[in-house]
Structures are given as structure tokens and as C-alpha cells.
Short mmCIF file of C-alpha atoms in Angstrom, two decimals:
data_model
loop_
_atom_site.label_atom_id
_atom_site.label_comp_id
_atom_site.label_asym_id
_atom_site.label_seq_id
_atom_site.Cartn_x
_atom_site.Cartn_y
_atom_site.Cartn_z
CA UNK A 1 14.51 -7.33 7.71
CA UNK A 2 15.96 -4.94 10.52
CA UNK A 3 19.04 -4.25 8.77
CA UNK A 4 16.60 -3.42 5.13
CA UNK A 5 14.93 -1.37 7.33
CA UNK A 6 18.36 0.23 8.58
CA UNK A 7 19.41 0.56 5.43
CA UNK A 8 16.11 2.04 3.79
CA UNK A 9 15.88 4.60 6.79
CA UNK A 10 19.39 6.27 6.02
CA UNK A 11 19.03 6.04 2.36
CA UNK A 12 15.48 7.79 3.05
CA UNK A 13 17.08 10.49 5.22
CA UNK A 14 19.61 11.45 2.86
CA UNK A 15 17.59 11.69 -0.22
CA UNK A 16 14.92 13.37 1.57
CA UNK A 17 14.85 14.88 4.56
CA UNK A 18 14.12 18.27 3.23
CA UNK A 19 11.08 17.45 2.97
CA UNK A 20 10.54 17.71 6.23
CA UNK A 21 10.37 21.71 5.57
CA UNK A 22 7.99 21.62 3.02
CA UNK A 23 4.73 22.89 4.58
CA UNK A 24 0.86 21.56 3.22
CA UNK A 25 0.51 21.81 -0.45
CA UNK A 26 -2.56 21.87 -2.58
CA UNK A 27 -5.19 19.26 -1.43
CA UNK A 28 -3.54 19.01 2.00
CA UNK A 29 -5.50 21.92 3.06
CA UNK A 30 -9.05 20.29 2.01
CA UNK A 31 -8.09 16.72 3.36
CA UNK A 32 -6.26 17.92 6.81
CA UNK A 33 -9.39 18.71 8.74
CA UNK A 34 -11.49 17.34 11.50
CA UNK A 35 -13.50 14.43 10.74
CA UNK A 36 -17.03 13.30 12.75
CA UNK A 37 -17.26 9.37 13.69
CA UNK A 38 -20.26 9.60 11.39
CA UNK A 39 -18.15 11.11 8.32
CA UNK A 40 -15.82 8.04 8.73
CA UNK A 41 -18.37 5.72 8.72
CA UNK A 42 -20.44 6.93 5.91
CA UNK A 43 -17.58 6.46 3.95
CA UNK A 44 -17.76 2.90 3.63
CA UNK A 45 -21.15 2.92 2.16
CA UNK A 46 -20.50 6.15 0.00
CA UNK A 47 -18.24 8.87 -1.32
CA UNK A 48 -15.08 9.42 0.16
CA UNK A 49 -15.85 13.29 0.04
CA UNK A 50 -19.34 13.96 1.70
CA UNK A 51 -18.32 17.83 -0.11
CA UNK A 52 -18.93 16.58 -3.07
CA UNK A 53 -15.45 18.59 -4.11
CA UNK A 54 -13.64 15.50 -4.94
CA UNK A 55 -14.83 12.94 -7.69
CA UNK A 56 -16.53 10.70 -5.90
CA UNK A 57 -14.07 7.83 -5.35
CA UNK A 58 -14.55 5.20 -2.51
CA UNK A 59 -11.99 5.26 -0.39
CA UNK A 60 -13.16 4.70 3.25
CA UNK A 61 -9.41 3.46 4.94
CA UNK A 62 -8.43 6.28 3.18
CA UNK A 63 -10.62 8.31 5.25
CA UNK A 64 -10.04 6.71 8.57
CA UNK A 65 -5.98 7.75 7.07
CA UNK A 66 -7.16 11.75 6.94
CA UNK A 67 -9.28 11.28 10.22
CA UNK A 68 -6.36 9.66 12.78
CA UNK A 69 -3.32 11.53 11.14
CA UNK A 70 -5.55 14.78 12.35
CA UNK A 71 -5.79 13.56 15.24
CA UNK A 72 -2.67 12.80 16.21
CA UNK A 73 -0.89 16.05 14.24
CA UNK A 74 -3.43 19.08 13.64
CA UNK A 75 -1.70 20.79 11.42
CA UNK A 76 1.75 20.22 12.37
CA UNK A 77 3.15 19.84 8.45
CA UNK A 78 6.68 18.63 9.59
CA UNK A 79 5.30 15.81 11.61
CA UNK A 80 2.97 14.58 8.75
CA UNK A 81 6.20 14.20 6.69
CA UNK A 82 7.82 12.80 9.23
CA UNK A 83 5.02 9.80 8.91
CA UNK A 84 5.53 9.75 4.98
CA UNK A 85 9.26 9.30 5.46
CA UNK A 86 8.35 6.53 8.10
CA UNK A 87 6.47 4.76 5.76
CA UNK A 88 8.15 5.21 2.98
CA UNK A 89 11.38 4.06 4.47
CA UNK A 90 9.15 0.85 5.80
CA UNK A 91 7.94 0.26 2.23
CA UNK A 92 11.14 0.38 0.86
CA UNK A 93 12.55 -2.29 2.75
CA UNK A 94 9.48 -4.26 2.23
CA UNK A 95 10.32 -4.27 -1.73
CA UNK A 96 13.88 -5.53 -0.65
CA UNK A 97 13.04 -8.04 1.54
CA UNK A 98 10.03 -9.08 -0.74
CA UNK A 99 13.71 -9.25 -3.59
CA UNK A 100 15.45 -11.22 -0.82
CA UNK A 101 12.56 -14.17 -0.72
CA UNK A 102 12.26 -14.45 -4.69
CA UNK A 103 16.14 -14.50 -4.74
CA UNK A 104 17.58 -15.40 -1.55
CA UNK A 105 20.31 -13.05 -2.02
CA UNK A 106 21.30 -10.19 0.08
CA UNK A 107 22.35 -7.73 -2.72
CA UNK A 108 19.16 -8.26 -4.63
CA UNK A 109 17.44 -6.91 -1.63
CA UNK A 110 19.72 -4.45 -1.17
CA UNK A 111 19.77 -3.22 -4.34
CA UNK A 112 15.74 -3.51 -4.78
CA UNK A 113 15.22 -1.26 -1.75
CA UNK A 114 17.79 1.55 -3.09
CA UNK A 115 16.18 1.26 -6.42
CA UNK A 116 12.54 2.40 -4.08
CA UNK A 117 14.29 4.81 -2.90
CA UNK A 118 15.79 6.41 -5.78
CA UNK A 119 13.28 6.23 -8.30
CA UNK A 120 12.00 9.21 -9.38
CA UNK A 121 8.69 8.67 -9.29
CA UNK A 122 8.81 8.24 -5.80
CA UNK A 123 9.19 12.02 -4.75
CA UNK A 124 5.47 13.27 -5.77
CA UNK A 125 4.18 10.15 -5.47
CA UNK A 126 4.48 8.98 -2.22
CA UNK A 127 7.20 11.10 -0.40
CA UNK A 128 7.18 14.51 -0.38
CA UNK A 129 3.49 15.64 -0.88
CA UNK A 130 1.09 14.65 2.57
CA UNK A 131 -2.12 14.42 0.50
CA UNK A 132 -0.30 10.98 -0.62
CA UNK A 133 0.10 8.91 2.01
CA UNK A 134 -2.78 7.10 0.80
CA UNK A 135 -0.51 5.58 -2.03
CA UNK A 136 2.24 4.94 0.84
CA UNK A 137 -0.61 2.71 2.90
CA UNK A 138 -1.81 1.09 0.03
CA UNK A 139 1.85 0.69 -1.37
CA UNK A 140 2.38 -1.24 2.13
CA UNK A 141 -0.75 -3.32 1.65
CA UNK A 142 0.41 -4.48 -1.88
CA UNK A 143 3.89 -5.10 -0.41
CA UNK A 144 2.33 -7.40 2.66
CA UNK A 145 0.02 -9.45 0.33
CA UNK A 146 3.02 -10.18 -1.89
CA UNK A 147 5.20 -11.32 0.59
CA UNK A 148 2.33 -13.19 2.14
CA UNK A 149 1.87 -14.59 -1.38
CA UNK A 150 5.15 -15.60 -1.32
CA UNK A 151 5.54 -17.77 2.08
CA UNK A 152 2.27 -19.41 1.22
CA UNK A 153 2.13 -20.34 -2.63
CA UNK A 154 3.12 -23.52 -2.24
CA UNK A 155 0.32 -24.37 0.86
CA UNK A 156 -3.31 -25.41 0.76
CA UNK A 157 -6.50 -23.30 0.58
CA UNK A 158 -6.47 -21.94 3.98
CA UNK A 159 -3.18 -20.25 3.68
CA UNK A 160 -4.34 -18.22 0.77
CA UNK A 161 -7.55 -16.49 2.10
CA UNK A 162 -5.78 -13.81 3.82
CA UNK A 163 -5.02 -13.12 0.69
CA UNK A 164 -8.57 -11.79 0.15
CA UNK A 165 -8.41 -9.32 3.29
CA UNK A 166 -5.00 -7.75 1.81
CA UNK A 167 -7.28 -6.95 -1.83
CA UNK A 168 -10.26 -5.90 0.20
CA UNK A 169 -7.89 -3.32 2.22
CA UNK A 170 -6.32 -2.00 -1.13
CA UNK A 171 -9.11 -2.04 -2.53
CA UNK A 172 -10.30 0.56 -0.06
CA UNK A 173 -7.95 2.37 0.02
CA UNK A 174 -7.67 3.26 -3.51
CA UNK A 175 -9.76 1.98 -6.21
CA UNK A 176 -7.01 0.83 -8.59
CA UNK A 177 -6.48 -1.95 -5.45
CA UNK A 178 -8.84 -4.37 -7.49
CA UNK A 179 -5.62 -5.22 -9.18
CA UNK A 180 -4.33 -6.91 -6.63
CA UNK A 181 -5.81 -10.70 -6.69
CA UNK A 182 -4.84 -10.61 -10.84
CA UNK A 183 -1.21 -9.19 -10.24
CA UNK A 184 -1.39 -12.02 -7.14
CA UNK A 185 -2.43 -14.77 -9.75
CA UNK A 186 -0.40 -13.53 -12.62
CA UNK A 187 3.13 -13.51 -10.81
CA UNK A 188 2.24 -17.08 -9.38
CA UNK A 189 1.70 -18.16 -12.92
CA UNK A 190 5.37 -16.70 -13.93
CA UNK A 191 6.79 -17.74 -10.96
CA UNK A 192 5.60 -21.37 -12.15
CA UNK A 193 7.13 -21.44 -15.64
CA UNK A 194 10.27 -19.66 -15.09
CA UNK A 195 11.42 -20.35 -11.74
CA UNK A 196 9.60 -23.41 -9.56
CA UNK A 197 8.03 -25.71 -12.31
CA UNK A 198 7.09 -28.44 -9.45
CA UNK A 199 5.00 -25.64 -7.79
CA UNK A 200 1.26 -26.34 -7.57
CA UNK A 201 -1.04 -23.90 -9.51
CA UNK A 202 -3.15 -21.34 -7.52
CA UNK A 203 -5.94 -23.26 -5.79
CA UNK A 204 -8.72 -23.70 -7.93
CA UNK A 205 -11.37 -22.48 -5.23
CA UNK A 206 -9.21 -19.20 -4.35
CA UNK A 207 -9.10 -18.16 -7.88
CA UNK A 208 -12.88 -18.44 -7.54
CA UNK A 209 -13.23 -17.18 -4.79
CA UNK A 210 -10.81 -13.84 -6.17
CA UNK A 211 -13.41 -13.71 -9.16
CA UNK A 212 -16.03 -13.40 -6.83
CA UNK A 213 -14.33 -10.97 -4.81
CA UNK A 214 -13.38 -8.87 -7.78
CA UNK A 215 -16.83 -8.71 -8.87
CA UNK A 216 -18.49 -8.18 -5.99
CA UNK A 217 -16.04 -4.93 -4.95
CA UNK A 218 -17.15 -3.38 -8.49
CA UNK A 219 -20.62 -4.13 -7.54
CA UNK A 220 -20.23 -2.88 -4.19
#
């Protein structure tokens, strides 16, 4: 995992450290502001944007995201992107070492985190543009709960729940996180007819449990 990360980090420097002198762009100037405790915490029981300028997502870790980063950097646009580079670099050696457990070779994880890296979505999407580091948290979140996944899928019930936290956190961090638990249950599924046939199927509670989950989010 240290040398993905090694490897991810250089690849990430080389491709884009210019970002670094990019500045705030766009919705950067709304979002990079100070936030009151009570802001924060309204958001998890309403509208991400108490303005009412944004459509009226819920997205309260994405909001604690926006209130510590301004915190920590003001305004200071090259140290924002330093944290996107950070985290991008860390979530592109999750993907490889996420390649590395479903293959056990080195070169598929290799080669999975250099793809990250040099796809070309990945530039507005989660690199070069601050506003964004909510997909780069909830990228990370996704990556976790798959590897996660991946060390427990053949345990019992118990091993699995954490699996609910990891959808709960997407989920609030960006909406299109209820995917998770179905992606989660899908991939097991494949997983069972193309590579481990003597694998167990999903526990029959968690997948429940997930249904519950999902509904109860949309509800919420």
C-alpha cells in the first residue's frame, strides 16, 4: 500500500502539479466561506445551502468538508489544491490496491492506479477544481467500503455492517451515494459466478437490512 501510494503521489505530481497555481474558480467563491456550528448542524436535517442559491441537495459531510477546509486554509487557493492532490493521490492508490486484492498481482495494481490517474475525467472532476473535493471524499468512501467488502465477503453478518456506515457516509456526502449497498451487492454477485463459485451469497439479513437502509435514506 505504501509503495501505491509512492507511486500514485509522483504520478499525481507530474500530471498535475500546475494546478497548484490555479486560483478559486466559479462556485469556490460561494462555498469557501465561514460557516456557524449551527449552519453545520442544520445541515443534517435540511438543505445543504441555508442561501437557498444551490438546489437544495443534502449533503451535510459535505458541509462539515466546506466548514474545516476554511478553517484550516481561508482562502489560501494553493493550499486547497494541495489537499485535492493529497487526496487524489490517496484515492488513486486505493483503486490499485483495491486491483491488487481482486487480482493478487502487483501490475494490476499498478496499472489500475495509473489508469486513476490518467483518466481524463479525472481533471474537472476531482483534481483541479476545489469546489470538488466533495467527489474526492466520497470517491475515498466508495474506495474504503469496497475494499472492506472485499476482506469480509466471505465472513458472517457482523463483518458486513460496517458496510452500512460506509453507504450512510456517501450517502451524505453526495446523494448519488445511495448506490453504494447495490454496486456492494451487485459485484459480490459477479464476483460469485465468475471468479469464487464456493463463496457464500451476501447474508440474507444484510441485504435486508441494505433495503431498509436504502429506503429509509430516500425517506429521510
Amino acid at each position: 500500500m505504501v509503495g501505491l501510494f509512492v507511486l500514485a503521489g509522483v504520478a499525481t505530481w507530474l500530471v498535475y502539479r500546475e494546478t497548484l497555481q490555479y486560483g478559486l474558480e466559479y462556485d469556490d467563491y460561494y462555498f469557501l466561506r465561514p460557516h456557524t456550528l449551527a449552519e453545520v448542524l442544520a445541515a443534517f436535517h435540511g438543505p445543504w445551502d441555508v442561501g437557498g442559491v444551490m438546489v437544495k441537495f443534502y449533503r451535510p459531510l459535505t458541509v462539515v468538508l466546506h466548514a474545516v477546509r476554511f478553517e484550516l486554509f481561508g482562502l489560501n487557493a494553493p493550499a486547497h489544491h494541495a489537499v485535492s492532490l493529497t487526496l487524489f493521490a490517496l484515492a488513486a492508490s486505493l483503486a490499485g490496491w483495491f486491483a491488487y486484492r481482486l487480482t493478487g498481482r502487483a501490475i494490476a495494481a499498478a496499472a489500475a492506479t495509473m489508469l486513476v490517474v490518467a483518466h481524463p475525467t479525472m481533471p474537472y472532476s476531482l483534481v483541479a477544481w476545489v469546489t470538488n473535493q466533495m467527489h474526492l471524499l466520497q470517491t475515498l468512501v466508495v474506495l474504503c467500503a469496497f475494499v472492506w467488502w472485499h476482506s469480509v465477503r466471505a465472513r458472517t453478518l457482523v463483518w458486513w455492517l460496517p458496510l452500512l456506515v460506509f453507504a450512510t457516509a456517501a450517502f451524505m456526502v453526495k446523494e448519488d451515494g445511495l448506490m453504494l449497498l447495490p454496486a456492494i451487492l451487485a459485484v459480490h454477485a459477479i464476483t460469485r459466478r465468475v471468479s469464487e463459485p464456493a463463496l457464500r451469497p451476501v447474508p440474507w439479513m444484510f441485504a435486508g437490512l441494505a433495503g431498509v437502509l436504502i429506503v429509509g435514506l430516500l425517506a429521510w
